[in-house]
Structures are given as structure tokens and as C-alpha cells.
Short mmCIF file of C-alpha atoms in Angstrom, two decimals:
data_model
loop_
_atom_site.label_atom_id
_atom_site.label_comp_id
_atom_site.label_asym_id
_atom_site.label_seq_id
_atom_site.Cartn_x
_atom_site.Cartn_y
_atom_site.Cartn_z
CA UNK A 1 0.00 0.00 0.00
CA UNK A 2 2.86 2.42 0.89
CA UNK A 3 4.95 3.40 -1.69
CA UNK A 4 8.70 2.60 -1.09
CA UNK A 5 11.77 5.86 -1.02
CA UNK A 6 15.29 4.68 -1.48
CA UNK A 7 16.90 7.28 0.54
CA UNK A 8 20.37 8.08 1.16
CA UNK A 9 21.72 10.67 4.10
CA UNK A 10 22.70 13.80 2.76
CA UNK A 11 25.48 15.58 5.02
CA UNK A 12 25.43 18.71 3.35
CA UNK A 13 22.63 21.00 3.57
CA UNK A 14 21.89 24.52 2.56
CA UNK A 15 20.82 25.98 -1.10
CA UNK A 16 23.79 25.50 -2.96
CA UNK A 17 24.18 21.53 -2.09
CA UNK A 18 20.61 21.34 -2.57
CA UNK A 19 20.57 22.61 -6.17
CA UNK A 20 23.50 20.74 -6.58
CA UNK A 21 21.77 17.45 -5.55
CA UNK A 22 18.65 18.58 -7.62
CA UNK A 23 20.77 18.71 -10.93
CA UNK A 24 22.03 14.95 -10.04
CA UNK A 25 18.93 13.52 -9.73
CA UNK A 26 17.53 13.76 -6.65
CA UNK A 27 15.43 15.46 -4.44
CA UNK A 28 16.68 16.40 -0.87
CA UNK A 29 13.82 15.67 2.14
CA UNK A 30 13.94 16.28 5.67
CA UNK A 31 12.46 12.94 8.18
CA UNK A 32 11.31 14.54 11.82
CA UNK A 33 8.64 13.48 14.34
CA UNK A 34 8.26 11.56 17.46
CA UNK A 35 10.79 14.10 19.45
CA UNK A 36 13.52 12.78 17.94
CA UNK A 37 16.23 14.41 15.65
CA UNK A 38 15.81 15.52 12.33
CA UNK A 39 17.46 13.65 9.11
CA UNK A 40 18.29 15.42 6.14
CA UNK A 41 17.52 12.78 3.30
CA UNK A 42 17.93 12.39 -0.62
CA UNK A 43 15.19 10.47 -2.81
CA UNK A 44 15.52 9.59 -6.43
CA UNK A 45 13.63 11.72 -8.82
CA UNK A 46 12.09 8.93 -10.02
CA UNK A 47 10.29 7.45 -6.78
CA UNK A 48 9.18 11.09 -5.86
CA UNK A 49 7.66 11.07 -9.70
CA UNK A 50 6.42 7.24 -8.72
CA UNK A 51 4.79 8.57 -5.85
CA UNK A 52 3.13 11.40 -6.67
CA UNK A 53 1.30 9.51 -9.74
CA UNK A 54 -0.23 6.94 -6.95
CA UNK A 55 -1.21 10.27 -5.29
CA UNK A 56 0.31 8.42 -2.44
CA UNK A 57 0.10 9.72 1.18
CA UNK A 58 1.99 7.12 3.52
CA UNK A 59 5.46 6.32 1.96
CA UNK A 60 8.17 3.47 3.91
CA UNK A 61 11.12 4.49 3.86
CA UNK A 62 14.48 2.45 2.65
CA UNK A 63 17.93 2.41 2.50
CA UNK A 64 19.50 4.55 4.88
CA UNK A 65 16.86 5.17 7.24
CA UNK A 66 14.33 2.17 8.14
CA UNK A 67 10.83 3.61 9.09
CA UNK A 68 7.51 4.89 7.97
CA UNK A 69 6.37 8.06 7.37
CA UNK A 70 3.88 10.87 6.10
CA UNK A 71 4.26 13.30 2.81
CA UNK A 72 3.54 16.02 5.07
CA UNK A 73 4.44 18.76 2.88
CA UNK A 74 6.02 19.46 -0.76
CA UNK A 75 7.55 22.24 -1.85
CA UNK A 76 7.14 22.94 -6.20
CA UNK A 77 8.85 25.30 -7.98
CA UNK A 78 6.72 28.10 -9.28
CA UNK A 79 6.16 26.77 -12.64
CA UNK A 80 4.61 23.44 -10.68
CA UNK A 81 6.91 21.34 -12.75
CA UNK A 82 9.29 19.44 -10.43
CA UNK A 83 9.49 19.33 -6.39
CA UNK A 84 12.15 21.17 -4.96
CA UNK A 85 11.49 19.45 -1.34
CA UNK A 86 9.69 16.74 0.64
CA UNK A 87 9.02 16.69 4.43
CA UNK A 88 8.86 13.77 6.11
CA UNK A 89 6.92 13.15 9.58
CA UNK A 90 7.85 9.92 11.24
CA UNK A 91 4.45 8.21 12.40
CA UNK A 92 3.30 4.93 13.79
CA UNK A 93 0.72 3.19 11.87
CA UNK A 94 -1.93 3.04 14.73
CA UNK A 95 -1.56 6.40 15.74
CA UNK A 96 -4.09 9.06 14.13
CA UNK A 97 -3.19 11.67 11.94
CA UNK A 98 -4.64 14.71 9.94
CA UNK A 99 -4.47 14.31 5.76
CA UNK A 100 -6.15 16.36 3.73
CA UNK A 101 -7.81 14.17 0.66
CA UNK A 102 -9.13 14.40 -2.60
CA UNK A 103 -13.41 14.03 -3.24
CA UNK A 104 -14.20 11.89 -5.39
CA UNK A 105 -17.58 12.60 -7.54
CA UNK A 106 -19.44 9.62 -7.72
CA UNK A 107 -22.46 9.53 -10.86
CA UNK A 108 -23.66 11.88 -12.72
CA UNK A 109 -26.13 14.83 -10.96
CA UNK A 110 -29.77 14.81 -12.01
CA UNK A 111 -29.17 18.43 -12.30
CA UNK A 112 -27.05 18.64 -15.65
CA UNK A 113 -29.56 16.93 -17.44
CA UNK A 114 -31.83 19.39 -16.31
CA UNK A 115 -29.50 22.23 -17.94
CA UNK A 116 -27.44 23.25 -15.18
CA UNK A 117 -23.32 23.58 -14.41
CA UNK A 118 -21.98 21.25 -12.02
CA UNK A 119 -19.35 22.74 -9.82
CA UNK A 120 -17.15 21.59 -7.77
CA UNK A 121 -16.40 23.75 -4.45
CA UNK A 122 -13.78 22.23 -2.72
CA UNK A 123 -12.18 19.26 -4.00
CA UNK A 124 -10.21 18.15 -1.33
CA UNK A 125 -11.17 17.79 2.74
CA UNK A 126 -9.29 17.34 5.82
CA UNK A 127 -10.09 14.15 7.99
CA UNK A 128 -8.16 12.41 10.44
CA UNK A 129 -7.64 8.82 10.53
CA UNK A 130 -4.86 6.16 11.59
CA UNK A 131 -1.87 6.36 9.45
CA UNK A 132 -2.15 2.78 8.06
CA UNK A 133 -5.67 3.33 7.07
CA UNK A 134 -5.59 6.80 4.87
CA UNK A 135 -8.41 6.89 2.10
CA UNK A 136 -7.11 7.04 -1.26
CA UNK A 137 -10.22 9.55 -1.42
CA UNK A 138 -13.48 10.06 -0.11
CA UNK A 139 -16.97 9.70 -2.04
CA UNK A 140 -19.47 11.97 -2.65
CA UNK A 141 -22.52 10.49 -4.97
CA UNK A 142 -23.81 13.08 -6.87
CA UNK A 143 -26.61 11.30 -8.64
CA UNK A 144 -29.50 12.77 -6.72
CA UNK A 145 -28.36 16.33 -7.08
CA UNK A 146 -30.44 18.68 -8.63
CA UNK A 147 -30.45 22.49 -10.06
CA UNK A 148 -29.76 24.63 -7.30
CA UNK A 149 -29.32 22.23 -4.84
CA UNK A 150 -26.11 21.48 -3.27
CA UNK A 151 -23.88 19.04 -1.32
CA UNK A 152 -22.08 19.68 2.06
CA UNK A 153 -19.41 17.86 3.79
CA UNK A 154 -21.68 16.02 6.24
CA UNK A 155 -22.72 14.26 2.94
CA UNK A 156 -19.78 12.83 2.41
CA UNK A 157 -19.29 8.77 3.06
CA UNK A 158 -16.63 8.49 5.19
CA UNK A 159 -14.87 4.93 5.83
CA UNK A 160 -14.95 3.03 8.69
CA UNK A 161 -12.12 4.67 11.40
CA UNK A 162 -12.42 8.09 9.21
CA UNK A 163 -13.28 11.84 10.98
CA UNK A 164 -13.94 15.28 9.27
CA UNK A 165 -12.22 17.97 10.55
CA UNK A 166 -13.72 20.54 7.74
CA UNK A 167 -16.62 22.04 8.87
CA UNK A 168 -19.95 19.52 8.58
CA UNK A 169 -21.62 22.30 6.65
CA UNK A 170 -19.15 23.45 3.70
CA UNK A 171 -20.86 23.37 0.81
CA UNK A 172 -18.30 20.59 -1.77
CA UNK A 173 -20.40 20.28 -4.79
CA UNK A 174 -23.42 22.44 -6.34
CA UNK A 175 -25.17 22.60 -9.58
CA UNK A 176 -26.05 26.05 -10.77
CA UNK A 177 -28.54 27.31 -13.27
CA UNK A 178 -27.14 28.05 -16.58
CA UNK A 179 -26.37 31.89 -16.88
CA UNK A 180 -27.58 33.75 -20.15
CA UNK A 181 -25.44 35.41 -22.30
CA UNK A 182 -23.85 38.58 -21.15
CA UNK A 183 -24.10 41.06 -23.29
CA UNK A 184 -21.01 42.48 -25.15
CA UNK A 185 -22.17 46.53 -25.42
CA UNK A 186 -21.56 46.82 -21.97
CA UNK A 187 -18.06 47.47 -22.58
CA UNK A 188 -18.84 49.97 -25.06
CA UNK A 189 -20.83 51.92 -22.56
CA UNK A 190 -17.74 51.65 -19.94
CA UNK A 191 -14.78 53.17 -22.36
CA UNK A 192 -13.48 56.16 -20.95
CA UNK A 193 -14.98 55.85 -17.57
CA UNK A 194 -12.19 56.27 -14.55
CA UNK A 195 -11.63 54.87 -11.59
CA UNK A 196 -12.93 57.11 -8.38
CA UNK A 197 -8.97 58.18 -6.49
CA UNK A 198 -8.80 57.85 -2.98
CA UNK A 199 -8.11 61.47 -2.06
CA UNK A 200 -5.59 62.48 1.88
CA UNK A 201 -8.70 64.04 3.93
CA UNK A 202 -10.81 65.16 0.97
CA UNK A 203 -13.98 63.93 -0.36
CA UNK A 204 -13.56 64.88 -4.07
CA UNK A 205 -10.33 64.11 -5.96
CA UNK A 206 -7.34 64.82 -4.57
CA UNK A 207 -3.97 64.86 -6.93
CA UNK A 208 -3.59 67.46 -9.28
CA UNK A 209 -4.58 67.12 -12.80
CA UNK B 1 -17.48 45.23 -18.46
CA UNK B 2 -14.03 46.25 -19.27
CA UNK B 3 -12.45 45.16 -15.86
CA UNK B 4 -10.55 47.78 -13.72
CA UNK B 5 -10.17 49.04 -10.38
CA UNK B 6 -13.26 50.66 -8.77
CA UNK B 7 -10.98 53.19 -6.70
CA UNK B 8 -7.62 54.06 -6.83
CA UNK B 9 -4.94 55.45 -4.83
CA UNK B 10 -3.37 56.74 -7.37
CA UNK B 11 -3.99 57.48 -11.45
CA UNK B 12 -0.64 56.75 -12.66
CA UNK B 13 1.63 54.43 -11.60
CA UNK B 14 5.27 54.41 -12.43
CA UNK B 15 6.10 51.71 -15.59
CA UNK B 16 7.94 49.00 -12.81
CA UNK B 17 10.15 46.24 -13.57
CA UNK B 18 8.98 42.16 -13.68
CA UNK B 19 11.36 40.32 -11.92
CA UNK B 20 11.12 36.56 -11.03
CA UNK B 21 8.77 33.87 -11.38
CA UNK B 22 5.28 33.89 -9.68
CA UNK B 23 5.30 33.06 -5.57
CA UNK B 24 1.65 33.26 -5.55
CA UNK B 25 -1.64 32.76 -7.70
CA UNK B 26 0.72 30.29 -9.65
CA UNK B 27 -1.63 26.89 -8.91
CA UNK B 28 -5.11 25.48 -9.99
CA UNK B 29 -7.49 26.65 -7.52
CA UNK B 30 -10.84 27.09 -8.15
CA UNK B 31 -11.57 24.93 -11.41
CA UNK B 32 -10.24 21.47 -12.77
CA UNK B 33 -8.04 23.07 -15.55
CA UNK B 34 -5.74 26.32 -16.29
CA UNK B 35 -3.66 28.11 -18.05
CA UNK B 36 -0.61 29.37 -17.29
CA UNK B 37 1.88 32.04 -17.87
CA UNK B 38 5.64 31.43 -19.41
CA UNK B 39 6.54 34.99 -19.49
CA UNK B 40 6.50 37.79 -18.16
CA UNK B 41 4.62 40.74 -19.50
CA UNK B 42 1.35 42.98 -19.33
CA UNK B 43 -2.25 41.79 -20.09
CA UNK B 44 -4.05 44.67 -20.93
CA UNK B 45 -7.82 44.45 -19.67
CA UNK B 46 -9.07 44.36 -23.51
CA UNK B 47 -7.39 41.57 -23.90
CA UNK B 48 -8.60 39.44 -20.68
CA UNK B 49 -11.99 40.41 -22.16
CA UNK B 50 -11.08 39.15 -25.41
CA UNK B 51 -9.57 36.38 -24.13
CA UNK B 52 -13.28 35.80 -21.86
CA UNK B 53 -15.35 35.91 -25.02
CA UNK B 54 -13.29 33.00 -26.77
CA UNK B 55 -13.26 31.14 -24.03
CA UNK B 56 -16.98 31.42 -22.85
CA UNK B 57 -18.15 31.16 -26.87
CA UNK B 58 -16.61 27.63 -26.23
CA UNK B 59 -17.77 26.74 -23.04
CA UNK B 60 -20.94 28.29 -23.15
CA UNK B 61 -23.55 26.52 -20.85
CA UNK B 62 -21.17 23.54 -19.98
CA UNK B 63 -18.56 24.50 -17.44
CA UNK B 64 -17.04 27.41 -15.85
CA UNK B 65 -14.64 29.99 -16.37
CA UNK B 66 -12.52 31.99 -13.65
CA UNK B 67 -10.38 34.79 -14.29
CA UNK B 68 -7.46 34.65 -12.40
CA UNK B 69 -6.17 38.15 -13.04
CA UNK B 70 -7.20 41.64 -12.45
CA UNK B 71 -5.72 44.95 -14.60
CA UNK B 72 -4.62 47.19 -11.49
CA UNK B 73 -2.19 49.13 -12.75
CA UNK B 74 -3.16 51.99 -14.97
CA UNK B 75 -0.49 52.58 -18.52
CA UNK B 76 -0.09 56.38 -19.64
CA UNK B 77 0.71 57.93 -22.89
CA UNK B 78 1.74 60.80 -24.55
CA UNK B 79 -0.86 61.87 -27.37
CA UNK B 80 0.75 61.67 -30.81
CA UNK B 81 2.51 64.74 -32.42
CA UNK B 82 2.84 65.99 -28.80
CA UNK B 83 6.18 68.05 -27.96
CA UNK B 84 8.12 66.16 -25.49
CA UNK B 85 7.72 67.58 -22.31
CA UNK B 86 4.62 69.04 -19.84
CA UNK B 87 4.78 65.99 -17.66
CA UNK B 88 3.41 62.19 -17.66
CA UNK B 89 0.45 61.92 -20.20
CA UNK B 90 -2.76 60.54 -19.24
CA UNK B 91 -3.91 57.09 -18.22
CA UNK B 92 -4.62 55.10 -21.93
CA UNK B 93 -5.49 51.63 -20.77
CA UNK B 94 -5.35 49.74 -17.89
CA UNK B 95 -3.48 46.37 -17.36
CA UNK B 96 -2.66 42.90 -15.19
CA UNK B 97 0.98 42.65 -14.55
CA UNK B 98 2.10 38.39 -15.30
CA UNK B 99 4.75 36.74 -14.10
CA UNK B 100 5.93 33.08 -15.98
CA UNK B 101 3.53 30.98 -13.30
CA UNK B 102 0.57 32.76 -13.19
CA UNK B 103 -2.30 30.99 -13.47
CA UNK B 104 -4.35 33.22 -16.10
CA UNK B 105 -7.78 31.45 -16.38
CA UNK B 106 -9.53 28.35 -15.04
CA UNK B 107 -12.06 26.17 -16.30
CA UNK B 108 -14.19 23.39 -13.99
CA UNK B 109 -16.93 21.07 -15.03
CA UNK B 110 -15.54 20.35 -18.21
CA UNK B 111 -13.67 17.58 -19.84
CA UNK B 112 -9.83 18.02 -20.30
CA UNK B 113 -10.36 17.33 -23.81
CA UNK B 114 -12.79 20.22 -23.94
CA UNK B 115 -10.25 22.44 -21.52
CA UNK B 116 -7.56 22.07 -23.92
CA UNK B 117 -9.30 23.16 -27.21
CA UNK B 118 -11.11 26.39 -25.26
CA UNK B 119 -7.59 27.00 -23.76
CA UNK B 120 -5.93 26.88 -27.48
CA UNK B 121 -8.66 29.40 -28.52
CA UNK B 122 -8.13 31.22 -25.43
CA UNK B 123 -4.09 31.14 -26.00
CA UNK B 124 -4.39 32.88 -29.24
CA UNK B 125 -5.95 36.28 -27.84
CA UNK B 126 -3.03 36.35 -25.48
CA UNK B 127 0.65 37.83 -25.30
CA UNK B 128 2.30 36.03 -23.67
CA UNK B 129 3.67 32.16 -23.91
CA UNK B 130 1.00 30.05 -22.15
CA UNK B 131 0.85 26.01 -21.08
CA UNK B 132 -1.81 24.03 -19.97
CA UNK B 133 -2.20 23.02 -16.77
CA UNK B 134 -4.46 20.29 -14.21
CA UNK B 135 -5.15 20.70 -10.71
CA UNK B 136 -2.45 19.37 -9.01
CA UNK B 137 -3.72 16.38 -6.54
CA UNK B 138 -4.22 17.05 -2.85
#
């Protein structure tokens, strides 16, 4: 179920090793938890790759370091093309944890053959469960949903062992009536028109024209 | 609508400089799809609107569109045959400032097949370098 890391100890830490380790390959990580001391770590590109296409939560870790742990965080480069870090938490398997999941829609809602827009509010939740049993993702069937009605959290089936920590009434899914088309003149009408300035103290306009 | 600020603190605003990538409003938030920047440059707000109408003429009735970006800073210029001279000129259009990162537009309840062909439509209208982009997994 857990996705296996190869990791190596990396002894030198800071930007410049970091990049350097990047261009070679690999991605550094950091392993903490459980009060004890931190381990700076190095996974191949291609497990962290691996991983992230099981969209996988609990990973075990290899090699160097023996033990289990939790993606607790990832850190992407601004383009959202590779990850520039992992963090690692160290957890036991019975003990509970907070994740934050992916919903997934289940059927098709009643409501978009009716002519409405299905949307999607949130499309992942935060629950907390035991670290060997993490949901893959959490169902919401939407096949009863109708034009301007809308699901909440509290209508989500949750697995055995499985809490929400989002609020029970936060609306996740919705189907909305179809808007007419808007019309284009408007635009015309708004050429030339400025914005009102904020003016120090005055009422009316205060820089100098 | 042409989009633009409703009040101001000021009507000009000095020309700036675009440095680095996008720290923020560079993932998939609010729909399934997106579409992002590669370079850095400005969007003027004609051009978001433009780039609205080709998107929603696809779309239309099916999914729905967010616009990611807002034209806040106001671009002057100095009427033709002018003398150089008598100060800044007056505001001429108003326009989003991208970084390469910025997610531009988004698109939910919709298939990717259908995001991708409203997106290439959608590309066209714009000036700067664009990719497509998914929602990246929780």
C-alpha cells in the first residue's frame, strides 16, 4: 500500500548543495517526528515522480533510514513542474493523523440533465484517521443532485475509522442554473470611464490634474 | 465590463520592472483546468476580455470559467505629435501585470479534452507564452 523511497543521508545542507543534488537527480527531504532528531535525506527523482502519480500519502522508507512516514508537505517550484522538497513526519501506523484528501464525484447529478453547471467547491477535505488506514479519497454520490441544490461535507461517506475535521456544513459540490449570455455593449458603454482616487482628507479628488 | 479598479490610490503608476517567477496565484485553484503564464509581460484588460469571449463562446452553458487576473495598474501615454515635455500623459489603458507561473484562467466542469481546445482558442488572444495546466492532486 505504501509506496517505497530509497533514501540516502545527505550531510550537506543549505541551497547550494541542494541545487547541486537537484541537478544529479535527486530530491533532498527532511524525516522529523516523534521528538527525535531531524534527518536530512535524498530520494531519487524517479520514486518522488512514482509517488506522486499513486497520489500516495503514507510512503516506507528504505535504504538509509528504516521507518515509515507521512508526505507532510512538498515544496514545487513556481512553474509546478518538479518538487524542490519533501518533508517527512515519522508516524506509527496506529496512531491518528490529519491528511487532507481528494473528493471523489461519484455519478452523474440529475441536475445537468436538467441544464445546469456542475461545480465543484472544494475538491479536497481534511479528515483524520490512523496512518495505516488513509483513504485514497473520499466519495461523494452526486446522482441525486439537482439544479440549485447542493452538497455539504456532512454528505460525504466516510470509511470506517475516518473523521472530518472541515466544517460539517461546507458546501463541496453544487449545480447552478445556466447563466444567459452577457451582453457584449456593456463594454462599449464603460470606455473612458475612470476609476474614483482615494483622495488624503478630501472627499472629491485629490492629486492634481 | 471592461475590468478595472473601482478606486484608486493613485492614477498613474510608475512603468515597474517584472522580476522573477510567480510566488503566488501560480496553482489550480478554483476549477479542474488552467492556463498558465511562461513569461512575463502585461495583459491589458481588452485583452482578458477578449480572451473571456473565446473562451466562454466555447464553453458556453457547460462549465465554468474563472479569471485569475485583475488589470490594477493603470499605462499612460503621450498623445501623438505631442512636444516632449509638460509631464506624464494621461492614463490610456489599464493592465494585469504576469509573471511566468501565473495561473491566467480556469475552467471546472468540463472535460480536459474540452479544456484544452477552449484554452488553445483562449491562447491565441493572449501575449504572452501560455501552457496548460491540471489541478495538481491534494
Amino acid at each position: 500500500m505504501a509506496d517505497v523511497l530509497n533514501v540516502v543521508k545527505r550531510e550537506q545542507t543549505g541551497s547550494t548543495a541542494s541545487r547541486r543534488l537537484r541537478l544529479s537527480g535527486q530530491v533532498p527531504a527532511v524525516l522529523y517526528g516523534h521528538g527525535q532528531d531531524n534527518q536530512h535525506l535524498a530520494i531519487p527523482k524517479a520514486d518522488v515522480r512514482l509517488l506522486l502519480r499513486h497520489h500516495g500519502k503514507m510512503v516506507e522508507l528504505k535504504g538509509a533510514v528504516k521507518e515509515t512516514a507521512l508526505v507532510s508537505e512538498l515544496h514545487w517550484d513556481p512553474l509546478g513542474i518538479e518538487v524542490l522538497h519533501m518533508d517527512l513526519q515519522r508516524v506509527d501506523l496506529n496512531e491518528r493523523v490529519e491528511v487532507t484528501v481528494p473528493i471523489h464525484i461519484h455519478g452523474e447529478p440529475a441536475g445537468t440533465r436538467e441544464g445546469g453547471i456542475f461545480l465543484e467547491n472544494q475538491h479536497q477535505i481534511d479528515i483524520t484517521c490512523s496512518a495505516g488506514n488513509i483513504p485514497e479519497n473520499v466519495v461523494m454520490h452526486v446522482a441525486d443532485l439537482h439544479v440549485g441544490a447542493n452538497l455539504t461535507a456532512a454528505d460525504l461517506e466516510l470509511p470506517e475509522g475516518v473523521e472530518l475535521i472541515s466544517p460539517p456544513e461546507l458546501v463541496v459540490c453544487t449545480v447552478a442554473a445556466p447563466k444567459g449570455s452577457q451582453s457584449d455593449d456593456e463594454a462599449e458603454a464603460n470606455i473612458g470611464a475612470e476609476p474614483e482616487v482615494i483622495s488624503k482628507g478630501g472627499d472629491g479628488d485629490g492629486d492634481k490634474e | 465590463m471592461a475590468l478595472m479598479p473601482k478606486r484608486v490610490k493613485h492614477r498613474k503608476s510608475q512603468r515597474g520592472r517584472i522580476k522573477g517567477s510567480a510566488t503566488r496565484g501560480n496553482t489550480v485553484v478554483f476549477g479542474d483546468y488552467g492556463i498558465q503564464s511562461l513569461d512575463a509581460g502585461w495583459v491589458k484588460a481588452t485583452t482578458i476580455e477578449a480572451g473571456r469571449i473565446a473562451a466562454q463562446q466555447y464553453v458556453r452553458g457547460e462549465g465554468k470559467l474563472y479569471i485569475r487576473i485583475f488589470p490594477d495598474k493603470s499605462v499612460t501615454s503621450t498623445p501623438l505629435e505631442t512636444r516632449m515635455g509638460k509631464g506624464k500623459g494621461e492614463p490610456d489603458f489599464w493592465a494585469a501585470v504576469v509573471k511566468p507561473g501565473t495561473i491566467m484562467y480556469e475552467l471546472g466542469g468540463v472535460t480536459e479534452q474540452q479544456a484544452k481546445v477552449c484554452f488553445a482558442r483562449l491562447a491565441s488572444k493572449l501575449p504572452v507564452k501560455v501552457r496548460f495546466v491540471e489541478r495538481r492532486p491534494a
